[in-house]
Amino acid sequence: INDNPSQYRIMLSGTVKSPKISFDPIFLMLMPVPLGMKTETTVNIIPQDYLRQSRIQVELPEFDREDGDRICPFSVQFPNGQDIVVSSDGTNIELICHIGFSSSRPVSYLENIFFIDEEKN
């Protein structure tokens, strides 16, 4: 080095990976149940390429009933927590999510449930 930088050359290369999550199953269909009864299923959330811990938030759809009230018939529970954890080998640990539905009135629709990390992905 000694005031002669032309003798040394450093080359760097790398790959940028954006964190993402996938789901198993990728499509969810809840079984019809009698009014007021709860139907529930389990979804595995598979995080990939998270380099640090992040927390998953859920946006559930709400609906306007005929009487003008808004309802949210869905429920979401994470029995082992909502945090995406990076294991010692650098991989991310799967999250278990229970998604439930219950309504005192008949409803049928197709809707999205959004899972969002701390970076709004």
Coordinates of N, CA, C and O in Angstrom, one line a residue:
I1 N 0.9 -1.2 0.0 CA 0.0 0.0 0.0 C 0.9 1.2 0.0 O 1.0 1.9 -1.0
N2 N 1.6 1.6 1.0 CA 2.6 2.6 1.1 C 2.5 3.7 0.0 O 3.4 3.8 -0.8
D3 N 1.4 4.4 -0.1 CA 1.2 5.5 -1.0 C 1.2 5.0 -2.5 O 1.5 5.8 -3.4
N4 N 1.0 3.7 -2.8 CA 1.0 3.2 -4.2 C -0.2 2.3 -4.3 O 0.0 1.1 -4.4
P5 N -1.4 2.9 -4.4 CA -2.6 2.0 -4.5 C -2.8 1.3 -5.8 O -3.6 0.4 -5.9
S6 N -2.1 1.7 -6.8 CA -2.3 1.0 -8.1 C -1.8 -0.4 -8.2 O -2.1 -1.2 -9.1
Q7 N -1.0 -0.9 -7.2 CA -0.5 -2.3 -7.1 C -1.5 -3.2 -6.6 O -1.4 -4.4 -6.7
Y8 N -2.6 -2.7 -5.9 CA -3.5 -3.6 -5.3 C -4.9 -3.4 -5.8 O -5.4 -2.3 -6.0
R9 N -5.6 -4.5 -6.0 CA -7.0 -4.4 -6.5 C -7.8 -5.4 -5.8 O -7.5 -6.6 -5.6
I10 N -9.0 -4.9 -5.3 CA -9.9 -5.7 -4.5 C -11.2 -5.8 -5.3 O -11.7 -4.8 -5.8
M11 N -11.7 -7.1 -5.5 CA -12.9 -7.3 -6.2 C -13.9 -7.9 -5.2 O -13.6 -8.8 -4.6
L12 N -15.1 -7.3 -5.2 CA -16.2 -7.8 -4.3 C -17.3 -8.2 -5.2 O -17.7 -7.6 -6.2
S13 N -18.0 -9.3 -4.8 CA -19.2 -9.7 -5.5 C -20.2 -10.2 -4.4 O -19.8 -10.6 -3.3
G14 N -21.5 -10.1 -4.7 CA -22.5 -10.6 -3.7 C -23.8 -10.7 -4.4 O -24.0 -10.3 -5.5
T15 N -24.7 -11.3 -3.6 CA -26.1 -11.4 -4.1 C -27.0 -10.9 -3.0 O -26.9 -11.1 -1.8
V16 N -28.0 -10.1 -3.5 CA -29.0 -9.5 -2.6 C -30.2 -10.4 -2.6 O -30.8 -10.6 -3.7
K17 N -30.7 -10.8 -1.5 CA -31.9 -11.7 -1.4 C -32.9 -10.9 -0.6 O -32.6 -10.4 0.5
S18 N -34.1 -10.8 -1.2 CA -35.2 -10.1 -0.5 C -35.9 -11.2 0.4 O -36.2 -12.3 -0.1
P19 N -36.2 -10.8 1.6 CA -37.0 -11.8 2.4 C -38.4 -12.0 1.8 O -38.9 -11.1 1.2
K20 N -38.9 -13.2 2.0 CA -40.2 -13.5 1.5 C -40.8 -14.6 2.4 O -40.0 -15.3 3.1
I21 N -42.1 -14.8 2.3 CA -42.7 -15.9 3.0 C -43.6 -16.6 2.0 O -44.1 -16.1 1.1
S22 N -43.7 -17.9 2.2 CA -44.6 -18.8 1.5 C -45.5 -19.5 2.4 O -45.2 -19.5 3.6
F23 N -46.5 -20.2 1.9 CA -47.5 -20.8 2.7 C -47.7 -22.2 2.3 O -47.7 -22.6 1.1
D24 N -48.0 -23.1 3.3 CA -48.4 -24.5 3.0 C -49.6 -24.8 3.9 O -49.5 -24.8 5.1
P25 N -50.8 -24.9 3.3 CA -51.1 -24.9 1.8 C -51.2 -23.5 1.3 O -51.3 -22.5 2.0
I26 N -51.0 -23.4 -0.1 CA -51.0 -22.1 -0.7 C -52.4 -21.5 -0.9 O -52.6 -20.3 -1.1
F27 N -53.4 -22.3 -0.8 CA -54.8 -21.9 -1.0 C -55.6 -22.5 0.2 O -55.4 -23.6 0.5
L28 N -56.5 -21.7 0.7 CA -57.2 -22.1 1.9 C -58.7 -22.1 1.6 O -59.3 -21.2 1.2
M29 N -59.4 -23.3 1.9 CA -60.8 -23.4 1.8 C -61.3 -24.0 3.1 O -61.0 -25.1 3.4
L30 N -62.1 -23.2 3.8 CA -62.7 -23.6 5.0 C -64.0 -24.4 4.8 O -64.8 -24.0 3.9
M31 N -64.2 -25.4 5.5 CA -65.4 -26.2 5.3 C -66.7 -25.5 5.9 O -66.6 -24.8 6.9
P32 N -67.8 -25.6 5.2 CA -69.1 -25.0 5.7 C -69.4 -25.6 7.1 O -69.2 -26.8 7.3
V33 N -69.9 -24.8 8.0 CA -70.3 -25.3 9.3 C -71.7 -24.6 9.6 O -72.0 -23.6 9.0
P34 N -72.4 -25.1 10.6 CA -73.6 -24.4 11.0 C -73.3 -23.0 11.5 O -72.2 -22.7 12.0
L35 N -74.3 -22.2 11.4 CA -74.2 -20.8 11.9 C -73.7 -20.7 13.4 O -74.2 -21.5 14.2
G36 N -72.8 -19.8 13.7 CA -72.3 -19.7 15.0 C -71.3 -20.7 15.4 O -70.7 -20.6 16.5
M37 N -71.0 -21.7 14.6 CA -69.9 -22.7 14.9 C -68.6 -22.2 14.2 O -68.6 -21.5 13.2
K38 N -67.5 -22.6 14.8 CA -66.2 -22.2 14.3 C -65.6 -23.3 13.4 O -65.6 -24.5 13.8
T39 N -65.1 -22.9 12.3 CA -64.3 -23.8 11.5 C -62.9 -23.3 11.5 O -62.7 -22.1 11.5
E40 N -61.9 -24.2 11.5 CA -60.5 -23.8 11.7 C -59.6 -24.7 10.9 O -59.9 -25.9 10.8
T41 N -58.5 -24.2 10.5 CA -57.5 -25.0 9.8 C -56.1 -24.4 10.2 O -56.0 -23.3 10.6
T42 N -55.1 -25.2 9.9 CA -53.7 -24.8 10.2 C -52.9 -24.5 8.9 O -53.0 -25.3 8.0
V43 N -52.2 -23.4 8.9 CA -51.3 -23.0 7.8 C -49.9 -22.9 8.3 O -49.7 -22.3 9.4
N44 N -49.0 -23.5 7.6 CA -47.5 -23.3 7.9 C -47.0 -22.1 7.1 O -47.2 -22.0 5.9
I45 N -46.4 -21.2 7.8 CA -45.8 -20.0 7.2 C -44.3 -20.3 7.1 O -43.7 -20.5 8.1
I46 N -43.8 -20.2 5.9 CA -42.4 -20.6 5.7 C -41.6 -19.3 5.3 O -41.6 -18.9 4.1
P47 N -40.9 -18.7 6.2 CA -40.1 -17.5 5.9 C -38.7 -17.9 5.2 O -38.2 -19.0 5.6
Q48 N -38.3 -17.1 4.3 CA -37.0 -17.4 3.6 C -36.2 -16.1 3.5 O -36.7 -15.0 3.2
D49 N -34.9 -16.2 3.7 CA -33.9 -15.1 3.5 C -34.1 -14.0 4.5 O -33.7 -12.8 4.2
Y50 N -34.6 -14.2 5.7 CA -34.7 -13.2 6.7 C -33.3 -13.2 7.4 O -32.9 -14.3 7.9
L51 N -32.6 -12.1 7.5 CA -31.3 -12.1 8.2 C -31.4 -11.7 9.6 O -30.4 -11.9 10.4
R52 N -32.5 -11.1 10.0 CA -32.7 -10.8 11.4 C -34.2 -11.0 11.8 O -35.0 -11.2 10.9
Q53 N -34.4 -11.1 13.1 CA -35.8 -11.4 13.6 C -36.8 -10.3 13.1 O -36.5 -9.1 13.0
S54 N -37.9 -10.8 12.7 CA -39.0 -9.9 12.3 C -40.3 -10.5 12.9 O -40.4 -11.6 13.2
R55 N -41.3 -9.6 12.9 CA -42.6 -10.1 13.5 C -43.7 -10.0 12.4 O -43.8 -9.0 11.7
I56 N -44.5 -11.0 12.3 CA -45.6 -11.1 11.3 C -46.8 -10.4 11.9 O -47.2 -10.8 13.0
Q57 N -47.4 -9.5 11.2 CA -48.7 -9.0 11.5 C -49.8 -9.5 10.5 O -49.4 -9.8 9.4
V58 N -51.0 -9.5 10.9 CA -52.1 -10.0 10.0 C -53.2 -8.9 9.8 O -53.6 -8.3 10.7
E59 N -53.6 -8.7 8.5 CA -54.7 -7.9 8.2 C -55.9 -8.8 7.8 O -55.8 -9.4 6.8
L60 N -56.9 -8.7 8.6 CA -58.1 -9.6 8.3 C -59.2 -8.7 7.6 O -59.4 -7.6 8.0
P61 N -59.9 -9.3 6.7 CA -60.9 -8.6 6.0 C -62.1 -8.4 6.9 O -62.5 -9.2 7.7
E62 N -62.8 -7.2 6.7 CA -64.0 -6.9 7.4 C -65.1 -6.8 6.4 O -64.8 -6.4 5.2
F63 N -66.3 -7.0 6.8 CA -67.4 -7.0 5.9 C -68.6 -6.2 6.4 O -68.8 -6.2 7.6
D64 N -69.3 -5.5 5.5 CA -70.5 -4.8 5.9 C -71.7 -5.8 5.8 O -71.9 -6.4 4.8
R65 N -72.4 -5.9 6.9 CA -73.6 -6.7 6.9 C -74.8 -5.9 6.4 O -74.7 -4.6 6.3
E66 N -75.9 -6.5 6.1 CA -77.1 -5.9 5.6 C -77.6 -4.8 6.6 O -78.2 -3.8 6.1
D67 N -77.4 -5.0 7.9 CA -77.9 -4.1 8.9 C -77.0 -2.9 9.1 O -77.2 -2.1 9.9
G68 N -75.8 -2.9 8.3 CA -74.9 -1.8 8.4 C -73.7 -2.0 9.4 O -72.8 -1.3 9.4
D69 N -73.8 -3.1 10.2 CA -72.7 -3.4 11.1 C -71.5 -4.0 10.2 O -71.7 -4.6 9.2
R70 N -70.3 -3.7 10.7 CA -69.1 -4.3 10.1 C -68.7 -5.5 11.0 O -68.7 -5.4 12.2
I71 N -68.4 -6.6 10.3 CA -67.9 -7.8 11.1 C -66.6 -8.3 10.5 O -66.2 -8.0 9.4
C72 N -65.9 -9.0 11.4 CA -64.7 -9.7 11.0 C -64.8 -11.1 11.4 O -64.5 -11.5 12.6
P73 N -65.3 -12.0 10.6 CA -65.6 -13.4 11.0 C -64.3 -14.3 11.1 O -64.4 -15.4 11.6
F74 N -63.2 -13.7 10.7 CA -62.0 -14.5 10.8 C -61.2 -14.3 12.1 O -61.3 -13.2 12.7
S75 N -60.5 -15.3 12.5 CA -59.6 -15.2 13.6 C -58.3 -15.8 13.3 O -58.2 -16.8 12.5
V76 N -57.2 -15.3 13.8 CA -55.8 -15.9 13.5 C -55.1 -16.0 14.9 O -55.1 -15.1 15.7
Q77 N -54.5 -17.2 15.1 CA -53.7 -17.4 16.3 C -52.4 -18.0 15.8 O -52.3 -18.9 14.9
F78 N -51.3 -17.6 16.5 CA -50.0 -18.2 16.3 C -49.6 -18.9 17.6 O -49.2 -18.2 18.6
P79 N -49.8 -20.2 17.8 CA -49.5 -20.9 19.0 C -48.1 -20.8 19.5 O -47.9 -20.8 20.7
N80 N -47.2 -20.6 18.6 CA -45.7 -20.5 19.0 C -45.2 -19.1 18.8 O -44.0 -19.0 18.8
G81 N -46.0 -18.1 18.7 CA -45.6 -16.8 18.5 C -45.5 -16.3 17.0 O -45.6 -17.2 16.1
Q82 N -45.4 -15.0 16.8 CA -45.5 -14.4 15.5 C -44.1 -14.0 15.0 O -44.0 -13.3 13.9
D83 N -43.0 -14.3 15.7 CA -41.7 -13.8 15.4 C -41.0 -14.8 14.4 O -41.0 -16.0 14.6
I84 N -40.5 -14.2 13.3 CA -39.6 -14.9 12.4 C -38.2 -15.0 13.1 O -37.7 -13.9 13.3
V85 N -37.8 -16.2 13.3 CA -36.5 -16.3 14.0 C -35.5 -16.9 13.0 O -35.8 -17.8 12.2
V86 N -34.2 -16.4 13.2 CA -33.1 -16.9 12.4 C -32.4 -18.0 13.2 O -31.9 -17.6 14.3
S87 N -32.3 -19.2 12.8 CA -31.6 -20.2 13.5 C -30.1 -20.1 13.5 O -29.6 -19.3 12.7
S88 N -29.4 -20.9 14.2 CA -27.9 -20.8 14.3 C -27.3 -21.1 12.9 O -26.2 -20.6 12.6
D89 N -27.9 -21.8 12.1 CA -27.4 -22.1 10.7 C -27.8 -21.1 9.7 O -27.5 -21.3 8.5
G90 N -28.5 -20.1 10.1 CA -28.9 -19.0 9.1 C -30.3 -19.2 8.5 O -30.7 -18.4 7.7
T91 N -30.9 -20.4 8.7 CA -32.2 -20.6 8.1 C -33.3 -20.0 9.0 O -33.1 -19.7 10.2
N92 N -34.5 -19.8 8.5 CA -35.6 -19.3 9.2 C -36.5 -20.5 9.7 O -36.7 -21.4 8.9
I93 N -37.1 -20.3 10.8 CA -37.9 -21.4 11.4 C -39.4 -21.1 11.0 O -39.9 -20.0 11.0
E94 N -40.1 -22.2 10.6 CA -41.5 -22.1 10.2 C -42.4 -21.6 11.3 O -42.1 -21.9 12.5
L95 N -43.4 -20.9 11.0 CA -44.4 -20.5 11.9 C -45.7 -21.3 11.7 O -46.1 -21.6 10.5
I96 N -46.4 -21.6 12.8 CA -47.7 -22.3 12.7 C -48.8 -21.2 12.9 O -48.7 -20.4 13.8
C97 N -49.8 -21.2 12.0 CA -50.9 -20.3 12.1 C -52.2 -21.0 12.1 O -52.4 -21.8 11.1
H98 N -53.1 -20.8 13.0 CA -54.4 -21.3 13.0 C -55.4 -20.2 12.5 O -55.4 -19.1 13.1
I99 N -56.1 -20.5 11.4 CA -57.0 -19.5 10.9 C -58.4 -20.1 11.1 O -58.7 -21.2 10.7
G100 N -59.3 -19.3 11.7 CA -60.6 -19.7 12.0 C -61.7 -18.8 11.4 O -61.4 -17.6 11.1
F101 N -62.9 -19.3 11.3 CA -64.0 -18.5 10.8 C -65.3 -18.9 11.5 O -65.5 -20.1 11.8
S102 N -66.0 -17.9 11.9 CA -67.3 -18.1 12.5 C -68.2 -16.9 12.2 O -67.8 -15.8 12.3
S103 N -69.5 -17.2 11.9 CA -70.5 -16.2 11.6 C -71.8 -16.6 12.1 O -72.2 -17.7 11.9
S104 N -72.6 -15.6 12.6 CA -73.9 -15.9 13.1 C -74.9 -15.7 11.9 O -76.1 -16.0 12.1
R105 N -74.4 -15.2 10.8 CA -75.3 -15.0 9.6 C -74.6 -15.8 8.4 O -73.4 -15.9 8.3
P106 N -75.4 -16.2 7.4 CA -74.8 -16.9 6.3 C -74.0 -15.9 5.4 O -74.4 -14.8 5.2
V107 N -72.8 -16.3 5.1 CA -71.9 -15.6 4.2 C -71.1 -16.5 3.3 O -70.9 -17.7 3.7
S108 N -70.8 -16.0 2.2 CA -69.9 -16.8 1.3 C -69.2 -15.8 0.4 O -69.8 -14.9 -0.2
Y109 N -67.9 -15.9 0.4 CA -67.1 -14.9 -0.4 C -65.7 -15.5 -0.6 O -65.2 -16.4 0.1
L110 N -64.9 -14.8 -1.4 CA -63.5 -15.1 -1.7 C -62.8 -13.8 -1.2 O -63.1 -12.7 -1.7
E111 N -61.8 -13.9 -0.3 CA -61.1 -12.8 0.2 C -59.7 -13.1 0.5 O -59.3 -14.3 0.7
N112 N -58.9 -12.1 0.6 CA -57.4 -12.2 1.0 C -57.2 -11.9 2.4 O -57.8 -11.0 3.0
I113 N -56.3 -12.6 3.0 CA -55.8 -12.3 4.4 C -54.3 -12.0 4.1 O -53.6 -12.7 3.5
F114 N -53.9 -10.8 4.6 CA -52.6 -10.3 4.4 C -51.7 -10.6 5.6 O -52.0 -10.2 6.7
F115 N -50.5 -11.2 5.3 CA -49.5 -11.4 6.4 C -48.3 -10.4 6.0 O -47.8 -10.5 4.9
I116 N -48.0 -9.5 6.9 CA -47.0 -8.5 6.7 C -45.9 -8.5 7.7 O -46.2 -8.6 8.9
D117 N -44.7 -8.3 7.3 CA -43.6 -8.3 8.2 C -43.3 -6.8 8.7 O -44.0 -5.9 8.2
E118 N -42.3 -6.6 9.5 CA -42.0 -5.3 10.0 C -41.6 -4.3 9.0 O -41.7 -3.1 9.2
E119 N -41.1 -4.8 7.9 CA -40.6 -3.9 6.8 C -41.8 -3.7 5.8 O -41.5 -3.1 4.7
K120 N -43.0 -4.1 6.1 CA -44.2 -3.9 5.3 C -44.1 -4.7 4.0 O -44.8 -4.4 3.0
N121 N -43.4 -5.8 4.0 CA -43.4 -6.8 2.9 C -44.6 -7.7 3.0 O -45.0 -8.1 4.1

